[in-house]
């Protein structure tokens, strides 16, 4: 029988009881919050975003938005962190550089951000042990998360490896290729695990490590002119996503059914990537993994696209005003 009303409360959720870690900090956090408010108003459902992550231009962020940084002042950066906390969401600085030396720990902007995070009691995503130990020693109030980048440098990702990550960090991310190994997943510690839902690289990509290392080298070239650009993305056959337009193979984005299967195994924290996506693409993923797919998602996403368009227009006006 036709139901004239939209689902409300948990009936509007794709996976009730799950929580999410999403990108957008220092990039489009305000649009994320606008989306949460509109979902709450339409469905009386609060999407349970536990973490929001990102970074301004910084040497330790593995190439995150160095090309779109908006010249954040210290006050701007603190406002980004505090804005998430005010909503009950823990902000995470993405400091996932995979290659560094001892001298790199002296970076002034990175330490300025760590001091803010320590004072506010927020978190940091790390990949390199030098930075991890630096934070533990000097900024004890910071919650440490293991970056998914760490798994790309690990040859044998067995239960013992993931158990070590679970002991050493507040949360760890399972390698996207391992999302389909149900036998392995059944043996992993789940309380601190994160499942990456929409990682759109190809399954068993042979260039994953090279990609992360290239990001680090390219960032150094951008920030201080040291070295030259690697040109990795020009050579990569799969990234950016438009290069997949003609391939018939799947990437690592999970279906709603596959995500539900992992929820059934006991995983409770799902992560989305999206720092390189245009907002229309990110919010498509965010909403299809959080809202009931038959009625709630198709009712809400097209309407929210108008909010995205208005947000992009206002952002373009601000940029024009600064030029």
Coordinates of C-alpha atoms in Angstrom, one line a residue:
X1 CA 0.0 0.0 0.0
X2 CA 1.2 3.5 -0.9
X3 CA 2.6 5.4 2.1
X4 CA 2.2 9.1 1.7
X5 CA 4.7 10.1 4.4
X6 CA 8.5 9.9 4.5
X7 CA 10.1 7.5 7.0
X8 CA 10.8 9.1 10.4
X9 CA 13.5 8.5 13.0
X10 CA 15.4 5.3 12.7
X11 CA 13.2 4.2 9.9
X12 CA 15.0 6.8 7.8
X13 CA 18.4 5.3 8.6
X14 CA 20.1 2.8 6.2
X15 CA 21.9 1.2 9.2
X16 CA 20.5 2.1 12.6
X17 CA 23.1 2.0 15.3
X18 CA 26.0 2.8 13.1
X19 CA 28.2 6.0 13.4
X20 CA 30.2 7.7 10.7
X21 CA 33.6 9.5 10.2
X22 CA 33.4 12.0 7.4
X23 CA 35.7 14.5 5.6
X24 CA 35.0 18.2 5.2
X25 CA 37.0 19.9 8.0
X26 CA 38.7 23.0 6.5
X27 CA 37.0 22.2 3.2
X28 CA 33.1 22.2 3.4
X29 CA 32.3 21.6 7.1
X30 CA 29.5 24.2 7.0
X31 CA 27.8 22.3 4.2
X32 CA 28.1 19.0 6.1
X33 CA 26.4 20.7 9.1
X34 CA 23.7 22.1 6.8
X35 CA 23.0 18.7 5.5
X36 CA 22.7 17.2 9.0
X37 CA 20.2 20.0 10.0
X38 CA 18.1 19.4 6.9
X39 CA 18.0 15.6 7.4
X40 CA 16.9 16.2 11.0
X41 CA 14.2 18.6 9.9
X42 CA 12.9 16.3 7.2
X43 CA 13.1 12.9 8.8
X44 CA 13.5 13.6 12.5
X45 CA 16.7 11.6 12.3
X46 CA 20.1 12.8 13.4
X47 CA 22.8 11.2 11.2
X48 CA 25.3 10.0 13.8
X49 CA 28.5 11.7 12.6
X50 CA 31.1 10.9 15.3
X51 CA 34.2 12.4 13.6
X52 CA 34.9 15.0 10.9
X53 CA 38.4 15.1 9.6
X54 CA 40.6 17.3 7.4
X55 CA 43.5 19.7 7.5
X56 CA 44.5 23.1 6.3
X57 CA 47.7 23.6 4.3
X58 CA 50.3 21.9 6.5
X59 CA 53.5 19.9 5.8
X60 CA 52.2 16.8 7.6
X61 CA 48.9 16.4 5.8
X62 CA 50.0 14.1 2.9
X63 CA 49.0 16.6 0.2
X64 CA 45.5 17.5 1.5
X65 CA 44.0 20.6 0.1
X66 CA 47.2 22.4 -0.6
X67 CA 45.7 23.8 -3.8
X68 CA 42.4 25.0 -2.2
X69 CA 43.6 26.3 1.2
X70 CA 41.8 29.5 1.9
X71 CA 44.5 31.2 4.0
X72 CA 43.3 30.1 7.4
X73 CA 44.4 32.2 10.3
X74 CA 44.9 30.7 13.7
X75 CA 41.5 32.1 14.7
X76 CA 39.9 30.5 11.6
X77 CA 41.6 27.1 12.4
X78 CA 40.4 27.1 16.0
X79 CA 36.9 28.1 14.9
X80 CA 36.8 25.0 12.6
X81 CA 37.8 22.7 15.5
X82 CA 35.4 24.4 17.9
X83 CA 32.5 24.4 15.4
X84 CA 32.6 20.6 15.3
X85 CA 32.9 20.3 19.0
X86 CA 29.9 22.5 19.5
X87 CA 27.8 19.9 17.5
X88 CA 29.1 17.0 19.5
X89 CA 31.4 15.9 16.7
X90 CA 35.1 15.2 17.4
X91 CA 37.3 17.0 14.8
X92 CA 40.4 15.1 13.6
X93 CA 43.4 16.7 12.0
X94 CA 44.6 14.6 9.1
X95 CA 48.3 14.5 9.6
X96 CA 48.9 11.3 7.6
X97 CA 52.3 12.0 6.0
X98 CA 53.9 8.6 5.4
X99 CA 57.5 9.7 5.0
X100 CA 59.3 12.2 7.3
X101 CA 62.5 12.9 9.2
X102 CA 63.2 14.1 12.8
X103 CA 63.7 17.6 11.6
X104 CA 60.2 17.7 10.1
X105 CA 58.8 17.6 13.6
X106 CA 59.8 21.2 14.1
X107 CA 57.2 22.4 11.6
X108 CA 55.7 25.5 13.2
X109 CA 52.2 25.3 11.6
X110 CA 51.8 21.7 12.5
X111 CA 52.8 22.2 16.1
X112 CA 50.5 25.2 16.3
X113 CA 47.6 23.0 15.2
X114 CA 48.6 20.3 17.6
X115 CA 48.6 22.8 20.5
X116 CA 45.0 23.8 19.6
X117 CA 44.0 20.2 19.3
X118 CA 45.6 19.4 22.7
X119 CA 44.0 22.3 24.4
X120 CA 40.5 21.5 23.0
X121 CA 40.9 17.8 23.5
X122 CA 40.4 16.7 19.8
X123 CA 42.1 14.1 17.7
X124 CA 44.7 13.6 15.0
X125 CA 45.0 10.9 12.3
X126 CA 48.6 9.8 11.8
X127 CA 50.6 7.5 9.7
X128 CA 54.3 7.9 10.7
X129 CA 55.6 6.6 14.0
X130 CA 57.8 9.7 14.4
X131 CA 54.8 12.0 14.5
X132 CA 52.8 9.6 16.6
X133 CA 55.5 9.6 19.3
X134 CA 56.0 13.3 19.0
X135 CA 52.3 13.8 19.8
X136 CA 52.2 11.3 22.6
X137 CA 55.2 13.0 24.3
X138 CA 54.2 16.7 23.8
X139 CA 50.4 16.7 23.4
X140 CA 48.9 14.1 25.7
X141 CA 45.3 15.2 25.4
X142 CA 45.1 14.3 21.7
X143 CA 43.2 11.2 20.6
X144 CA 45.3 9.3 18.1
X145 CA 43.9 7.5 15.1
X146 CA 45.8 5.3 12.7
X147 CA 45.5 6.4 9.1
X148 CA 44.4 3.9 6.4
X149 CA 47.7 4.9 4.7
X150 CA 49.6 2.7 7.2
X151 CA 47.9 -0.4 5.8
X152 CA 49.3 0.3 2.3
X153 CA 52.9 -0.2 3.6
X154 CA 52.0 -3.5 5.4
X155 CA 52.7 -6.7 3.5
X156 CA 50.9 -9.1 5.8
X157 CA 47.6 -7.7 7.1
X158 CA 46.7 -10.6 9.3
X159 CA 44.6 -10.5 12.5
X160 CA 47.8 -9.9 14.6
X161 CA 48.6 -6.8 12.6
X162 CA 45.2 -5.3 13.1
X163 CA 45.2 -6.3 16.8
X164 CA 48.4 -4.3 17.2
X165 CA 46.8 -1.3 15.6
X166 CA 43.8 -1.6 17.9
X167 CA 46.1 -1.7 21.0
X168 CA 48.1 1.3 19.8
X169 CA 45.4 3.7 18.6
X170 CA 41.9 5.0 19.5
X171 CA 40.8 3.8 16.1
X172 CA 42.3 2.1 13.1
X173 CA 41.1 1.8 9.5
X174 CA 40.9 -1.6 7.7
X175 CA 42.5 -1.7 4.3
X176 CA 39.7 -1.3 1.7
X177 CA 40.8 -4.5 -0.1
X178 CA 40.2 -6.4 3.2
X179 CA 36.5 -5.3 3.3
X180 CA 35.7 -8.3 1.1
X181 CA 37.6 -10.9 3.2
X182 CA 34.8 -11.9 5.6
X183 CA 36.9 -14.6 7.2
X184 CA 39.6 -12.1 8.1
X185 CA 37.0 -9.5 9.2
X186 CA 35.3 -11.9 11.6
X187 CA 38.6 -12.3 13.5
X188 CA 39.4 -8.6 13.9
X189 CA 38.9 -6.4 17.0
X190 CA 35.8 -4.4 16.0
X191 CA 35.4 -1.8 18.8
X192 CA 38.1 0.4 17.4
X193 CA 37.8 -0.5 13.8
X194 CA 36.7 1.8 10.9
X195 CA 35.4 0.5 7.6
X196 CA 36.1 2.7 4.6
X197 CA 32.9 2.6 2.5
X198 CA 33.7 4.5 -0.7
X199 CA 37.4 4.2 -1.5
X200 CA 37.3 4.4 -5.3
X201 CA 40.7 3.1 -6.1
X202 CA 40.6 -0.3 -7.8
X203 CA 40.8 -3.5 -5.9
X204 CA 44.4 -4.6 -5.1
X205 CA 45.8 -1.4 -6.7
X206 CA 49.6 -2.0 -7.2
X207 CA 50.4 1.7 -7.0
X208 CA 48.9 2.6 -3.7
X209 CA 52.2 3.2 -1.8
X210 CA 53.6 5.2 -4.7
X211 CA 50.5 7.4 -4.7
X212 CA 50.9 8.3 -1.0
X213 CA 54.6 8.9 -1.4
X214 CA 54.0 11.1 -4.5
X215 CA 51.5 13.2 -2.6
X216 CA 54.2 13.9 0.1
X217 CA 56.8 14.9 -2.5
X218 CA 54.4 17.1 -4.5
X219 CA 53.4 18.9 -1.3
X220 CA 57.0 19.7 -0.5
X221 CA 57.3 21.1 -4.0
X222 CA 54.2 23.3 -3.5
X223 CA 55.0 24.6 0.0
X224 CA 58.7 25.5 -0.4
X225 CA 59.8 24.6 -3.9
X226 CA 61.9 21.6 -2.7
X227 CA 62.1 19.0 -5.5
X228 CA 59.9 18.8 -8.5
X229 CA 56.4 17.4 -9.2
X230 CA 56.2 13.7 -9.6
X231 CA 53.4 13.8 -12.1
X232 CA 52.0 10.7 -10.5
X233 CA 48.3 11.5 -11.1
X234 CA 49.1 12.1 -14.8
X235 CA 50.3 8.5 -15.1
X236 CA 47.8 6.8 -12.8
X237 CA 45.2 5.0 -14.9
X238 CA 42.5 5.2 -12.2
X239 CA 42.8 8.5 -10.3
X240 CA 41.2 11.0 -10.6
X241 CA 37.9 9.2 -10.9
X242 CA 37.0 10.4 -14.4
X243 CA 39.7 7.9 -15.7
X244 CA 37.3 5.1 -14.7
X245 CA 34.6 6.2 -17.2
X246 CA 35.4 3.5 -19.7
X247 CA 36.4 0.6 -17.4
X248 CA 34.1 -2.3 -16.7
X249 CA 35.7 -3.2 -13.4
X250 CA 34.4 -2.2 -10.0
X251 CA 36.3 0.0 -7.6
X252 CA 36.3 -0.4 -3.9
X253 CA 33.1 1.5 -3.2
X254 CA 30.8 -0.9 -1.2
X255 CA 27.2 -1.5 -2.0
X256 CA 24.6 -0.8 0.7
X257 CA 24.1 -4.5 1.0
X258 CA 27.8 -5.1 1.6
X259 CA 27.9 -2.4 4.2
X260 CA 24.9 -4.0 6.0
X261 CA 26.7 -7.3 5.9
X262 CA 29.7 -5.8 7.7
X263 CA 27.4 -4.2 10.2
X264 CA 26.1 -7.7 10.8
X265 CA 29.6 -8.8 11.7
X266 CA 29.7 -6.2 14.5
X267 CA 31.4 -3.2 12.9
X268 CA 29.9 0.0 14.1
X269 CA 32.1 2.9 12.7
X270 CA 32.0 3.6 9.0
X271 CA 34.3 6.1 7.2
X272 CA 33.9 8.0 4.0
X273 CA 36.5 9.6 1.9
X274 CA 35.9 12.7 -0.2
X275 CA 38.5 15.4 0.0
X276 CA 39.1 15.3 -3.7
X277 CA 35.4 15.0 -4.7
X278 CA 33.2 17.8 -5.8
X279 CA 30.5 18.2 -3.2
X280 CA 27.8 16.6 -5.3
X281 CA 29.8 13.4 -5.4
X282 CA 30.6 13.4 -1.7
X283 CA 27.1 14.0 -0.6
X284 CA 25.8 11.4 -3.0
X285 CA 28.0 8.9 -1.1
X286 CA 27.3 10.3 2.3
X287 CA 23.6 10.2 2.0
X288 CA 23.3 6.8 0.2
X289 CA 25.3 5.2 3.0
X290 CA 23.3 6.9 5.8
X291 CA 19.7 7.1 4.6
X292 CA 17.3 4.3 3.8
X293 CA 17.7 3.8 0.1
X294 CA 14.2 3.1 -1.2
X295 CA 12.4 6.3 -0.1
X296 CA 14.5 8.6 2.1
X297 CA 17.7 8.9 0.0
X298 CA 15.9 9.5 -3.4
X299 CA 13.6 12.0 -1.6
X300 CA 16.4 14.0 0.0
X301 CA 19.4 14.0 -2.3
X302 CA 17.9 15.9 -5.3
X303 CA 16.5 18.5 -2.9
X304 CA 19.9 18.9 -1.2
X305 CA 21.6 19.4 -4.5
X306 CA 20.0 22.9 -4.6
X307 CA 21.7 23.6 -1.3
X308 CA 25.0 22.5 -2.7
X309 CA 24.6 24.7 -5.7
X310 CA 23.8 27.7 -3.5
X311 CA 26.8 26.9 -1.3
X312 CA 29.1 26.8 -4.4
X313 CA 27.7 30.1 -5.6
X314 CA 28.3 31.8 -2.3
X315 CA 31.8 30.4 -2.2
X316 CA 32.6 31.7 -5.6
X317 CA 31.4 35.2 -4.6
X318 CA 33.7 35.2 -1.5
X319 CA 36.6 34.2 -3.7
X320 CA 35.9 36.9 -6.2
X321 CA 35.7 39.4 -3.3
X322 CA 39.1 38.4 -2.1
X323 CA 40.7 38.7 -5.5

